Short mmCIF file of N, CA, C and O in Angstrom, two decimals:
data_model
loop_
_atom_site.label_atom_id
_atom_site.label_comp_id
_atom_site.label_asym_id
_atom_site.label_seq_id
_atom_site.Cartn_x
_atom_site.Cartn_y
_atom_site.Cartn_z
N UNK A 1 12.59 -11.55 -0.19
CA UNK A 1 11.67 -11.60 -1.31
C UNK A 1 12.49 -11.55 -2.60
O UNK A 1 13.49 -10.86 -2.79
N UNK A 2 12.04 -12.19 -3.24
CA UNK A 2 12.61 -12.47 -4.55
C UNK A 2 12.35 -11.04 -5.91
O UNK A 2 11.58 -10.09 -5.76
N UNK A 3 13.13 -11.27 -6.99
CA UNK A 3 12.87 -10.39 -7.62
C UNK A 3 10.86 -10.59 -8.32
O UNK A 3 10.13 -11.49 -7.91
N UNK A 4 10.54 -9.84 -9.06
CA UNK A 4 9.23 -10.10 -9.08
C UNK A 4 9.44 -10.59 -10.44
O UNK A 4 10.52 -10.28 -10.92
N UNK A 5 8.41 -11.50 -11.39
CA UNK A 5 8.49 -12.04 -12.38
C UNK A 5 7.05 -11.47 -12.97
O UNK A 5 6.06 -11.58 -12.24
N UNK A 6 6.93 -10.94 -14.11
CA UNK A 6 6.56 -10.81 -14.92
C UNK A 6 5.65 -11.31 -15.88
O UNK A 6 6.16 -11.56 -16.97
N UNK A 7 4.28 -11.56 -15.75
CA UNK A 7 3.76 -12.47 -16.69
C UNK A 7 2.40 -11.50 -17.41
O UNK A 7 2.05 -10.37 -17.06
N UNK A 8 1.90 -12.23 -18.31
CA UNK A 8 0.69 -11.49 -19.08
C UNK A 8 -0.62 -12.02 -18.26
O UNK A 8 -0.48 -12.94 -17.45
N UNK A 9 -1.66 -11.53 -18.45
CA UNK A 9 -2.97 -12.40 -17.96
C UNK A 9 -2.96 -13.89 -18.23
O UNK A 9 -3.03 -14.83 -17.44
N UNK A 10 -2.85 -13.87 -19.81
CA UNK A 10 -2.88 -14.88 -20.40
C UNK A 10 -2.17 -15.84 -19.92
O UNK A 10 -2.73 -16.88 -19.59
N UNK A 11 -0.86 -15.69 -19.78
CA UNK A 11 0.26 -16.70 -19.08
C UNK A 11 -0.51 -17.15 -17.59
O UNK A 11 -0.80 -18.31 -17.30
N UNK A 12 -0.77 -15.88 -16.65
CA UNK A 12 -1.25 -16.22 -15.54
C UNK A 12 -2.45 -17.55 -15.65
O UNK A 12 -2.32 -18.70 -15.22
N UNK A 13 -3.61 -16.93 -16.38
CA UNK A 13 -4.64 -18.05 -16.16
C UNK A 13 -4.49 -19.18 -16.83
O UNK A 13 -5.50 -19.88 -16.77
N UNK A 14 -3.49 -19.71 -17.53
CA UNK A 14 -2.91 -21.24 -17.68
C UNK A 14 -2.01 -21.84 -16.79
O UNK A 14 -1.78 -23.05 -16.85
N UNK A 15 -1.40 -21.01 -15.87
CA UNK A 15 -0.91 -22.17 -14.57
C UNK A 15 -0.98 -21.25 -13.89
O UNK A 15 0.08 -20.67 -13.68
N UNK A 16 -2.52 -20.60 -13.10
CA UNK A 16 -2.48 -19.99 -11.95
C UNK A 16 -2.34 -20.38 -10.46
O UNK A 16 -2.61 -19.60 -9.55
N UNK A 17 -1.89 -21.71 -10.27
CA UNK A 17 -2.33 -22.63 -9.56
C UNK A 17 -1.03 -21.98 -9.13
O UNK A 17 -0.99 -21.26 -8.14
N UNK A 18 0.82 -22.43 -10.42
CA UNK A 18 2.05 -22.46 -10.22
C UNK A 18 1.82 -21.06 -9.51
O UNK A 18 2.01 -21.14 -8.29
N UNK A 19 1.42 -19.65 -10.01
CA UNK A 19 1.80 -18.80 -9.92
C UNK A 19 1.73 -18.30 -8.24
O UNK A 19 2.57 -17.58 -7.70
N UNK A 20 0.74 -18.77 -7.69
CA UNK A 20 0.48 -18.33 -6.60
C UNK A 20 1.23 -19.48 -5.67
O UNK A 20 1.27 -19.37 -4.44
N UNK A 21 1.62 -20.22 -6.16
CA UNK A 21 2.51 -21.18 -5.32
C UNK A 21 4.00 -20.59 -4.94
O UNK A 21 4.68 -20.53 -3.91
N UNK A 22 4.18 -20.08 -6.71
CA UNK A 22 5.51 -19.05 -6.54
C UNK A 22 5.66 -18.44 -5.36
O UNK A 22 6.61 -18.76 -4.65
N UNK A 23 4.70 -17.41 -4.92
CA UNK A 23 4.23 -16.15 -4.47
C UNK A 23 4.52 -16.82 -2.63
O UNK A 23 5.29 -16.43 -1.76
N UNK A 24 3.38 -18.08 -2.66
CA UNK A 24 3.79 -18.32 -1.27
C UNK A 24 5.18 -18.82 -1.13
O UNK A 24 5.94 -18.12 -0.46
N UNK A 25 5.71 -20.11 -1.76
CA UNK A 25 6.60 -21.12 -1.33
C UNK A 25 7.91 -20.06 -1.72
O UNK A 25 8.70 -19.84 -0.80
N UNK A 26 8.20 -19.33 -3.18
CA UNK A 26 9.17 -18.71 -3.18
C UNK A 26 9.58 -17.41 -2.86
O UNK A 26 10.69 -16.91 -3.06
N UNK A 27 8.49 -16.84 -2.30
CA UNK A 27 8.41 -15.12 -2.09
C UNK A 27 8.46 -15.11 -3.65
O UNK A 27 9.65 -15.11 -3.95
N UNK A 28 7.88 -15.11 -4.49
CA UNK A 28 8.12 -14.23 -5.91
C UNK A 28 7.30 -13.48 -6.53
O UNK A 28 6.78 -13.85 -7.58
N UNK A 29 7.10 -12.53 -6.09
CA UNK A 29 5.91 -11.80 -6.82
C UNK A 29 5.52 -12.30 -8.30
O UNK A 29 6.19 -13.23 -8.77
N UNK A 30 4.72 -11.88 -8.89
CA UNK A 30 3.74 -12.17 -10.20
C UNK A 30 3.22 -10.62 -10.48
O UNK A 30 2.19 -10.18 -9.97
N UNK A 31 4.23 -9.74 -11.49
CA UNK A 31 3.42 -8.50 -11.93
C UNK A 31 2.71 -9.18 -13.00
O UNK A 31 3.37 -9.96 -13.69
N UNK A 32 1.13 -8.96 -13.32
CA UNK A 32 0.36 -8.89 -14.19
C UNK A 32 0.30 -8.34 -15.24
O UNK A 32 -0.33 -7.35 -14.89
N UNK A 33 0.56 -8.15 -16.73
CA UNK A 33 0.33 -7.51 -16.99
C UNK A 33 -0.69 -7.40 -18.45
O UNK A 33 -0.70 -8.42 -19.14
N UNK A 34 -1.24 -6.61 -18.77
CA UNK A 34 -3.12 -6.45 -20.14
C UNK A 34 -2.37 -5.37 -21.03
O UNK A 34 -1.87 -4.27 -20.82
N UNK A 35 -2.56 -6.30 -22.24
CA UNK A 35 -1.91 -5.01 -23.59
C UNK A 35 -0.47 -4.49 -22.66
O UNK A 35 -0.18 -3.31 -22.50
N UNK A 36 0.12 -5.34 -22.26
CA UNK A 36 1.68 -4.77 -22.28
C UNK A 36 1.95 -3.55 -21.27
O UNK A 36 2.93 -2.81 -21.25
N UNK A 37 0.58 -3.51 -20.25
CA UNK A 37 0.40 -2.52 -19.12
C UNK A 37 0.06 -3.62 -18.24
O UNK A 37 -0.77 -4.52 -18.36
N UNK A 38 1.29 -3.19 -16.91
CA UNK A 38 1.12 -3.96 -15.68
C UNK A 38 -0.12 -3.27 -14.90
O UNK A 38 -0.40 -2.09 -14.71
N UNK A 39 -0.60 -4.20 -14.62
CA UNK A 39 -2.21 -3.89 -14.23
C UNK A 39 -2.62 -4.53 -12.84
O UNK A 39 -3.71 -4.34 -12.29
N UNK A 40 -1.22 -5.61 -12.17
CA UNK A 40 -1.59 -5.84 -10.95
C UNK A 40 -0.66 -6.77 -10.45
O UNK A 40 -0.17 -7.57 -11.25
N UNK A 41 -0.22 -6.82 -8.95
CA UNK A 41 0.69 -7.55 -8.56
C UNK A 41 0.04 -8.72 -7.37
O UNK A 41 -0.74 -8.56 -6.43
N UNK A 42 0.76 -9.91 -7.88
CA UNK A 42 -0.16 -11.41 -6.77
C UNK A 42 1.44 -11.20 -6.10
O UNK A 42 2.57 -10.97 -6.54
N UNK A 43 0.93 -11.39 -5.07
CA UNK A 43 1.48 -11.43 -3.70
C UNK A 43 1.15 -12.53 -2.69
O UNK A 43 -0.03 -12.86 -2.69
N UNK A 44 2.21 -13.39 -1.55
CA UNK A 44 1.88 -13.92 -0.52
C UNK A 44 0.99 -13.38 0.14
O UNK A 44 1.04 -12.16 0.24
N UNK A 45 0.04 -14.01 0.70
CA UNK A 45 -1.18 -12.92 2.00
C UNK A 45 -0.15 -12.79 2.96
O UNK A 45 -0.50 -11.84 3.65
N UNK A 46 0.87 -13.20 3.35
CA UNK A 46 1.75 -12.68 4.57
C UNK A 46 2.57 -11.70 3.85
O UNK A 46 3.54 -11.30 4.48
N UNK A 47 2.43 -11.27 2.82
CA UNK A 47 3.16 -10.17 2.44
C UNK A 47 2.66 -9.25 2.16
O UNK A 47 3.23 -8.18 2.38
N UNK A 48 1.30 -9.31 1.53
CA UNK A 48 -0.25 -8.65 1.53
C UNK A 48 -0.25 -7.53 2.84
O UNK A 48 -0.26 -6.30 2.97
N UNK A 49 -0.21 -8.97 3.90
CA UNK A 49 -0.69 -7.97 5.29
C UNK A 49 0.28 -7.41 6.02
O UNK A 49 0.00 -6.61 6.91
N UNK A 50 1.60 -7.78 5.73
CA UNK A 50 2.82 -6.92 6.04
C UNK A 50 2.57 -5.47 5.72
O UNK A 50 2.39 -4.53 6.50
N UNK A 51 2.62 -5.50 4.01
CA UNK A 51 2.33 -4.02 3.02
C UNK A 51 1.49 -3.04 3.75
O UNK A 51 1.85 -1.91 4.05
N UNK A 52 0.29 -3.58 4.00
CA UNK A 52 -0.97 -3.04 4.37
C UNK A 52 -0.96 -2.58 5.78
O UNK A 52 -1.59 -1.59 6.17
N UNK A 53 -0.13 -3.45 6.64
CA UNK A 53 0.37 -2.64 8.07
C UNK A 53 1.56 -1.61 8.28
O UNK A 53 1.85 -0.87 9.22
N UNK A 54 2.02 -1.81 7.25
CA UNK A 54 3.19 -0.67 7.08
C UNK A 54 2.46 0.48 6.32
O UNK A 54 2.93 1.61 6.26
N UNK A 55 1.22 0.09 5.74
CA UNK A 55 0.86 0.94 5.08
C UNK A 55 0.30 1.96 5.82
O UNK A 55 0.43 3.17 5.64
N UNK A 56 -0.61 1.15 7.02
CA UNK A 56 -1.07 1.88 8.07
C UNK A 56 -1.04 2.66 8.98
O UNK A 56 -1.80 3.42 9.57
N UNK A 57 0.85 2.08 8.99
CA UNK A 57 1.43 2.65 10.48
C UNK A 57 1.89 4.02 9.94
O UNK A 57 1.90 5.03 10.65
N UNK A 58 2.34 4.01 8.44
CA UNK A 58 2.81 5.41 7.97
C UNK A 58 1.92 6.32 7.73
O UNK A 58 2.17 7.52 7.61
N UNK A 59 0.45 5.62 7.60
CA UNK A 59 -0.72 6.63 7.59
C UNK A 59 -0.84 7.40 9.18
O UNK A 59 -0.87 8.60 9.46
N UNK A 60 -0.88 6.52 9.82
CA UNK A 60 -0.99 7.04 11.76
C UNK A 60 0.11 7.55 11.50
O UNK A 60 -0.85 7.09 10.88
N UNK A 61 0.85 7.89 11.34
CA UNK A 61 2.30 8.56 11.39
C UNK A 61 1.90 9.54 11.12
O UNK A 61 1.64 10.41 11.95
N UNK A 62 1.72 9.66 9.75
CA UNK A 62 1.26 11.01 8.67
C UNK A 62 0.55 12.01 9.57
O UNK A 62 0.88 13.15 9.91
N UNK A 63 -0.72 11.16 9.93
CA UNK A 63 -1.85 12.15 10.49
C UNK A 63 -1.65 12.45 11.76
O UNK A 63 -2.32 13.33 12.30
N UNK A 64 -0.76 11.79 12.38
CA UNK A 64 0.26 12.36 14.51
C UNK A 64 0.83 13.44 13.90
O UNK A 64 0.64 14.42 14.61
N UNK A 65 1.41 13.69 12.97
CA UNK A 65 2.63 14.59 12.35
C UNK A 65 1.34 15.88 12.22
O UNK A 65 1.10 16.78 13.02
N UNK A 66 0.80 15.62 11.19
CA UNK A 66 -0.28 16.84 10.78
C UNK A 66 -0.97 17.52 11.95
O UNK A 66 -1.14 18.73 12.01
N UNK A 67 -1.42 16.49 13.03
CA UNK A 67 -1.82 17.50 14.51
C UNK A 67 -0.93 17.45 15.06
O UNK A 67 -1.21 18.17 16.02
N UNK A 68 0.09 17.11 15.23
CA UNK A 68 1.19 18.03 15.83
C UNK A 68 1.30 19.07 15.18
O UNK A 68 0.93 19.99 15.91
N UNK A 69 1.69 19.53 13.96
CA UNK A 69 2.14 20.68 13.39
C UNK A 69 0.73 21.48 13.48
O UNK A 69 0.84 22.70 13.54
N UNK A 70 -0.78 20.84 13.49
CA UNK A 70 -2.03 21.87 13.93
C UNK A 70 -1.93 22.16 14.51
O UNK A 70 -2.28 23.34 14.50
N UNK A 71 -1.25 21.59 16.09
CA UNK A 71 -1.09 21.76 17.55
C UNK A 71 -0.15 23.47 17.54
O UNK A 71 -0.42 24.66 17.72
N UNK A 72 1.20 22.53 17.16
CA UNK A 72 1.59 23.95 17.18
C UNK A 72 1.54 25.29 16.61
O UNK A 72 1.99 26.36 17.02
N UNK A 73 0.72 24.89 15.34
CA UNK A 73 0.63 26.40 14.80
C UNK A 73 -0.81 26.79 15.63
O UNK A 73 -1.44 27.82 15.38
N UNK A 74 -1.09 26.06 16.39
CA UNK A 74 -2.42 26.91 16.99
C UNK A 74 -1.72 27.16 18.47
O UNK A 74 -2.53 27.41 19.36
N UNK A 75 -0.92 27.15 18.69
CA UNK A 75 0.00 28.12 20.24
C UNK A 75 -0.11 29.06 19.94
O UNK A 75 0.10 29.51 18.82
N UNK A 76 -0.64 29.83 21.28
CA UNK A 76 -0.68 31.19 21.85
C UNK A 76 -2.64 31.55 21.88
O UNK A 76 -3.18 32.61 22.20
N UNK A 77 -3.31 30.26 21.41
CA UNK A 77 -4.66 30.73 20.86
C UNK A 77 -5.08 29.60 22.09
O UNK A 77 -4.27 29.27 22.96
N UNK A 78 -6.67 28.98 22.01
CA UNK A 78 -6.87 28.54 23.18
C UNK A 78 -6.29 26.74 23.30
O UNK A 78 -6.55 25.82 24.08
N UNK A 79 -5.38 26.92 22.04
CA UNK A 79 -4.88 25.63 21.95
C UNK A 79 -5.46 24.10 21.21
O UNK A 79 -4.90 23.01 21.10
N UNK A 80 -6.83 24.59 20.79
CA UNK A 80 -7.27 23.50 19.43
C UNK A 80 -7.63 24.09 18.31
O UNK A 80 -7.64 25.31 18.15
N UNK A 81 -7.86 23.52 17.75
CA UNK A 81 -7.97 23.63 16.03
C UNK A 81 -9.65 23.17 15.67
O UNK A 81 -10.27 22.21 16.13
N UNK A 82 -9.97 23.88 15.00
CA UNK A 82 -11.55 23.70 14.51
C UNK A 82 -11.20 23.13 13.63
O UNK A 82 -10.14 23.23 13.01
N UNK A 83 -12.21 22.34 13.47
CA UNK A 83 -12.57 21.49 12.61
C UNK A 83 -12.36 21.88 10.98
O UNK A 83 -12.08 21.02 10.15
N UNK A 84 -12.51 23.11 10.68
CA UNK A 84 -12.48 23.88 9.52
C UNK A 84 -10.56 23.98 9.31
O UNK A 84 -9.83 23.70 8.36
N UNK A 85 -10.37 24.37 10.32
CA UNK A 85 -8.98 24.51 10.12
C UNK A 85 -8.32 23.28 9.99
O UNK A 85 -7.66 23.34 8.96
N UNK A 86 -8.11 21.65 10.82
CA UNK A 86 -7.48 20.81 10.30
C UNK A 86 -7.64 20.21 9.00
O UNK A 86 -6.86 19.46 8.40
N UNK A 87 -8.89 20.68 8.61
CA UNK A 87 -9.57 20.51 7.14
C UNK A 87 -8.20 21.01 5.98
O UNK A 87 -7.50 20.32 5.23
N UNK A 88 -8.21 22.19 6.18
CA UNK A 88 -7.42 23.01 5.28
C UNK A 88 -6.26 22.87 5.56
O UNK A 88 -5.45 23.25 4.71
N UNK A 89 -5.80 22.35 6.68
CA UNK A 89 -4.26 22.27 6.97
C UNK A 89 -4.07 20.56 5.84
O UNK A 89 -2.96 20.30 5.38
N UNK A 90 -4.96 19.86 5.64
CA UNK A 90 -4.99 18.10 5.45
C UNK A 90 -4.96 18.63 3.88
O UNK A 90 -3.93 18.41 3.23
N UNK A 91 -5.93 19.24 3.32
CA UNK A 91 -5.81 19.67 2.10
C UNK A 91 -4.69 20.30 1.61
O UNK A 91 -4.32 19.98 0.48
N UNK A 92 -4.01 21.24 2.32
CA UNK A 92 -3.10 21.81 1.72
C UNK A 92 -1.67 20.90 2.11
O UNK A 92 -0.62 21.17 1.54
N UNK A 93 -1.75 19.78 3.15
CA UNK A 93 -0.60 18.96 2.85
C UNK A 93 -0.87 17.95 1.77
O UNK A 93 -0.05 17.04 1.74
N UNK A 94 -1.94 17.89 0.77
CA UNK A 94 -1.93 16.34 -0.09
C UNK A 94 -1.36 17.55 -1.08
O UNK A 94 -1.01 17.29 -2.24
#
């Protein structure tokens, strides 16, 4: 993937056609940006759904990790966790 390029709204919606061509044919991202605040990034959809599955798998990660560590801090007891308790364990890891 290429470095990402930089444009205003304005720039975008006069050759949005190029921009998203960028995005597929060159990998090049398109940061957006309104009043000089980047406000959004165009992306390939195969890079879209890459993001979004990596995004996922580190979420299932996250939350295997969190009942494991419920798991084990509930050893020596009858071995699950109420509902109340993975609550507060999820809260106090964000």
């Amino acid at each position: 993937m290429s470095e990402p390029v930089t444009e205003s709204m304005a720039e975008v919606r006069k050759h949005l056609a190029d921009v998203i061509d960028r995005a597929r044919r060159d990998e090049t991202p398109t940061i957006i940006t309104r009043r000089g605040k980047s406000e959004a990034v165009l992306v390939d959809i195969d890079e879209y759904r890459r993001l979004r599955e990596a995004a996922e798998r580190y979420e299932d990660e996250w939350l295997n990790r969190l009942a494991d560590e419920a798991e084990a801090e509930a050893e020596g007891t009858d071995g699950s966790v109420s509902l109340e308790e993975m609550a507060a364990l999820l809260r106090s890891a964000n």
